[in-house]
Coordinates of C-alpha atoms in Angstrom, one line a residue:
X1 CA -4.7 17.2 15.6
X2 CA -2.9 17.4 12.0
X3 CA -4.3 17.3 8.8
X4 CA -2.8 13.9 8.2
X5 CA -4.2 12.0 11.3
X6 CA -7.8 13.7 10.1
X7 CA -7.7 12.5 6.5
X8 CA -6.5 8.7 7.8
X9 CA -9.3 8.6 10.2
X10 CA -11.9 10.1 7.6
X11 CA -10.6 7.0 5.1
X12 CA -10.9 4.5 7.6
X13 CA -14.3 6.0 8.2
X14 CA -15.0 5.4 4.8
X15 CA -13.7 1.8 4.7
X16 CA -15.8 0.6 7.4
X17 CA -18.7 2.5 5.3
X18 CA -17.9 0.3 2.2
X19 CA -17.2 -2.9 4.1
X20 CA -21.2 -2.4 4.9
X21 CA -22.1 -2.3 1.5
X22 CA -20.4 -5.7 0.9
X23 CA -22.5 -7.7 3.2
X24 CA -23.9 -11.9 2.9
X25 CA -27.3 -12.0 4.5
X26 CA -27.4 -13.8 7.6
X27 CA -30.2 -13.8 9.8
X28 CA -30.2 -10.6 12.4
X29 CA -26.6 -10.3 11.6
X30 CA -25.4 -9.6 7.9
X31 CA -21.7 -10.9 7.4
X32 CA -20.0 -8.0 6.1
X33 CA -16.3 -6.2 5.9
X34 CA -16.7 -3.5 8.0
X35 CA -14.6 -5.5 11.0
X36 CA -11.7 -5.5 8.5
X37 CA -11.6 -2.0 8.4
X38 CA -11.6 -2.0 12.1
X39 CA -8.2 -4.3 12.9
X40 CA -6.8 -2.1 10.1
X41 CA -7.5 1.0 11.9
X42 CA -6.3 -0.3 15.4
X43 CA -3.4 -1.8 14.0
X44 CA -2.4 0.9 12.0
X45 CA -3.2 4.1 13.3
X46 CA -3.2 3.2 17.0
X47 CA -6.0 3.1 19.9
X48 CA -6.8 6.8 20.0
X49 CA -7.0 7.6 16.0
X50 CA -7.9 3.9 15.2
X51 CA -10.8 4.9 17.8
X52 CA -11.9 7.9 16.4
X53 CA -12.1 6.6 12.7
X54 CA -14.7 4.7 13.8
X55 CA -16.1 6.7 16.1
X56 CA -16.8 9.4 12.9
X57 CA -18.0 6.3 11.1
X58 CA -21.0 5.5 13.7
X59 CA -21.6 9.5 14.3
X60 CA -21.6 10.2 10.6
X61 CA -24.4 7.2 10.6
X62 CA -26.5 8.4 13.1
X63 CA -26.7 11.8 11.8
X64 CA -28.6 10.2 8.7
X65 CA -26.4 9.0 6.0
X66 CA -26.9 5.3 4.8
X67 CA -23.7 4.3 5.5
X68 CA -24.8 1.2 8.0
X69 CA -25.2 -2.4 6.6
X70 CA -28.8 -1.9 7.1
X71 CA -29.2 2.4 6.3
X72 CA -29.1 5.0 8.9
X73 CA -30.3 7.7 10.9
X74 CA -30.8 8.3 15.0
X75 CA -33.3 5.6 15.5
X76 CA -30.2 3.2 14.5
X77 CA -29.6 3.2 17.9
X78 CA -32.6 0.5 17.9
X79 CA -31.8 -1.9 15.5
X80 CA -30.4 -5.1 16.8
X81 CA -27.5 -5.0 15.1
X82 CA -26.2 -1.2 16.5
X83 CA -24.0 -2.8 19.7
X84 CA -21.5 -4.2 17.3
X85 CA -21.2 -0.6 15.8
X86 CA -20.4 0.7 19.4
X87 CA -18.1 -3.0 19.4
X88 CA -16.5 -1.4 16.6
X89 CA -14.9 2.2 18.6
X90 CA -14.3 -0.1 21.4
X91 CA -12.5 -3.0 19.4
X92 CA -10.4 -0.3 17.2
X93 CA -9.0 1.6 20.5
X94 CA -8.0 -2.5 22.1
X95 CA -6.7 -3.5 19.3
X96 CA -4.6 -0.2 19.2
X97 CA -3.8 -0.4 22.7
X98 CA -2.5 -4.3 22.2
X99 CA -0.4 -3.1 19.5
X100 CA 1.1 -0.6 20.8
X101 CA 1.7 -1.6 24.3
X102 CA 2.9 -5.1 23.6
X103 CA 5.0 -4.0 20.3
X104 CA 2.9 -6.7 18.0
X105 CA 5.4 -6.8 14.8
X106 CA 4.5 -10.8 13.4
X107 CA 1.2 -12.2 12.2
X108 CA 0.8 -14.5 14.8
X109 CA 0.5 -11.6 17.3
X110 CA -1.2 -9.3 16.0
X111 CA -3.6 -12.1 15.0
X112 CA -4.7 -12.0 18.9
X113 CA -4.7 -8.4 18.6
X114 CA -7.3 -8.1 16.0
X115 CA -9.2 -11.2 17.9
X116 CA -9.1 -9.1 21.1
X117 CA -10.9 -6.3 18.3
X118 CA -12.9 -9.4 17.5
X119 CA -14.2 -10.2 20.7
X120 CA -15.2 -6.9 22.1
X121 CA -17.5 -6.6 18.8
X122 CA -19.1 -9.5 19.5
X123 CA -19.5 -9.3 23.5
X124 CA -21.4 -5.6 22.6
X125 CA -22.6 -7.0 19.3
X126 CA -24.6 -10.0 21.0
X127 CA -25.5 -8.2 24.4
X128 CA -27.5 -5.3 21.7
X129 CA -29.1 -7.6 20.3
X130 CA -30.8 -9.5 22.9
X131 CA -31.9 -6.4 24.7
X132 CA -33.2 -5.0 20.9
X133 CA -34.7 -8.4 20.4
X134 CA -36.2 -8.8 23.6
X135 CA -37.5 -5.2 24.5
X136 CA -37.5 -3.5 21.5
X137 CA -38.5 -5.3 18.7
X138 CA -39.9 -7.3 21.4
X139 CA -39.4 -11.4 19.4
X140 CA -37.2 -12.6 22.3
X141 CA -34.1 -14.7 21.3
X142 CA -33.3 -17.3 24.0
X143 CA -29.3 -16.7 25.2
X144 CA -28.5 -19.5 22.9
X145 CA -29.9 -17.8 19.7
X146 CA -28.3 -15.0 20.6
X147 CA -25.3 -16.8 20.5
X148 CA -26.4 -18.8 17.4
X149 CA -27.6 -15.4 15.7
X150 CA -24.9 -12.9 16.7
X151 CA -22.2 -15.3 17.0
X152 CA -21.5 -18.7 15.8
X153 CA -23.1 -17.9 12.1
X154 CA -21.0 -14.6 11.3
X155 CA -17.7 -15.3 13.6
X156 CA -16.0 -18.1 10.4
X157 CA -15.9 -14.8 8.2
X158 CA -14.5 -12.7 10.9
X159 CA -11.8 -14.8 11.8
X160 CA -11.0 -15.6 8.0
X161 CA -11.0 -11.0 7.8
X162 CA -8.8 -11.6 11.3
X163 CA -6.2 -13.9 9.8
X164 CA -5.8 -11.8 6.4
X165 CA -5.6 -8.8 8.0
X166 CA -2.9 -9.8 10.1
X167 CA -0.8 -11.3 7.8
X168 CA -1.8 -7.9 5.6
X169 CA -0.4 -5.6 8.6
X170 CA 2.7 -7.6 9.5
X171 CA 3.8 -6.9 6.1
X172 CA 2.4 -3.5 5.9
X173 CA 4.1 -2.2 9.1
X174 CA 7.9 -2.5 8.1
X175 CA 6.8 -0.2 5.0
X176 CA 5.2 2.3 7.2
X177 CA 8.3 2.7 9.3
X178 CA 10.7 3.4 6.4
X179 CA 8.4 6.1 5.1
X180 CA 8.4 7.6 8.6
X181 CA 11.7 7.5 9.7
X182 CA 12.6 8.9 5.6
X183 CA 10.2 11.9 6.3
X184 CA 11.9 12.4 10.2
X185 CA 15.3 12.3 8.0
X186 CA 14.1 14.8 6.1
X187 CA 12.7 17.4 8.4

């Protein structure tokens, strides 16, 4: 792998890592920015890097560094909250995948990219957390509060982050594509 595609997904790493520090408090689920950082990742560096940014962002986490929207360490892995972080790699190598295979170039499609990202999150996000609640923490949420909880209350915010960060990458991507095809010029 080059030194280029390791710095990009070491700074998306590190986005996601500050989205968690800007966080609303929500019941069971803060609202933070970490999800922008993942359609940003997808979109921009592709399934496999897009994949791996996060994938150093949750490993970096588990090996103890407070990076999480609620700290760190190994026993992460049973907070309630962890399956969107496993949403996270998932959802950044879909929404990769969408964008690559189906050539998303406007807003309005790569809008269904990142809420492909969006609902992969949430599917792991909210299946995590009722197990967690249920036989871990063990103060069962009903399906429904699940859904309440883990979906309904922080999904506005998300798709408000979906819409912005599409509109952000359809004007972003042109850009990338002169500075590539200047540097293939060049070489």
């Amino acid at each position: 792998m080059k030194t280029k595609s390791l710095l990009l997904a070491a700074m998306f790493a590190a986005l996601t890592a500050i989205g968690g520090f800007i966080k609303i408090p929500v019941p069971y689920v803060p609202f933070t920015l970490q999800i922008a950082s993942v359609y940003l990742a997808g979109c921009l560096l592709g399934p496999k890097l897009g994949m791996l940014s996060q994938l150093v962002y949750v490993l970096i986490g588990l090996a103890g560094a407070p990076v999480f929207a609620e700290g760190g360490g190994p026993s992460y892995v049973f907070q309630p909250t962890f399956g969107y972080l496993i949403g996270f790699v998932l959802g950044a190598y879909v929404n990769g995948w969408m964008m690559q295979a189906f050539q998303f170039r406007r807003a309005v499609t790569i809008f269904l990219a990142n809420l492909s990202t969006l609902l992969v999150v949430y599917f792991f996000g909210c299946a995590w957390l009722y197990i967690a609640m249920k036989w871990i923490v063990e103060k069962p949420l009903t399906i429904g509060q699940t859904l309440w909880f883990g979906f309904v209350l922080p999904v506005p915010g998300d798709l408000l982050l979906c819409a912005v960060c599409s509109v952000l990458v359809a004007r972003i991507l042109p850009r990338i594509h002169i500075v590539i095809r200047k540097q293939e010029v060049v070489s």
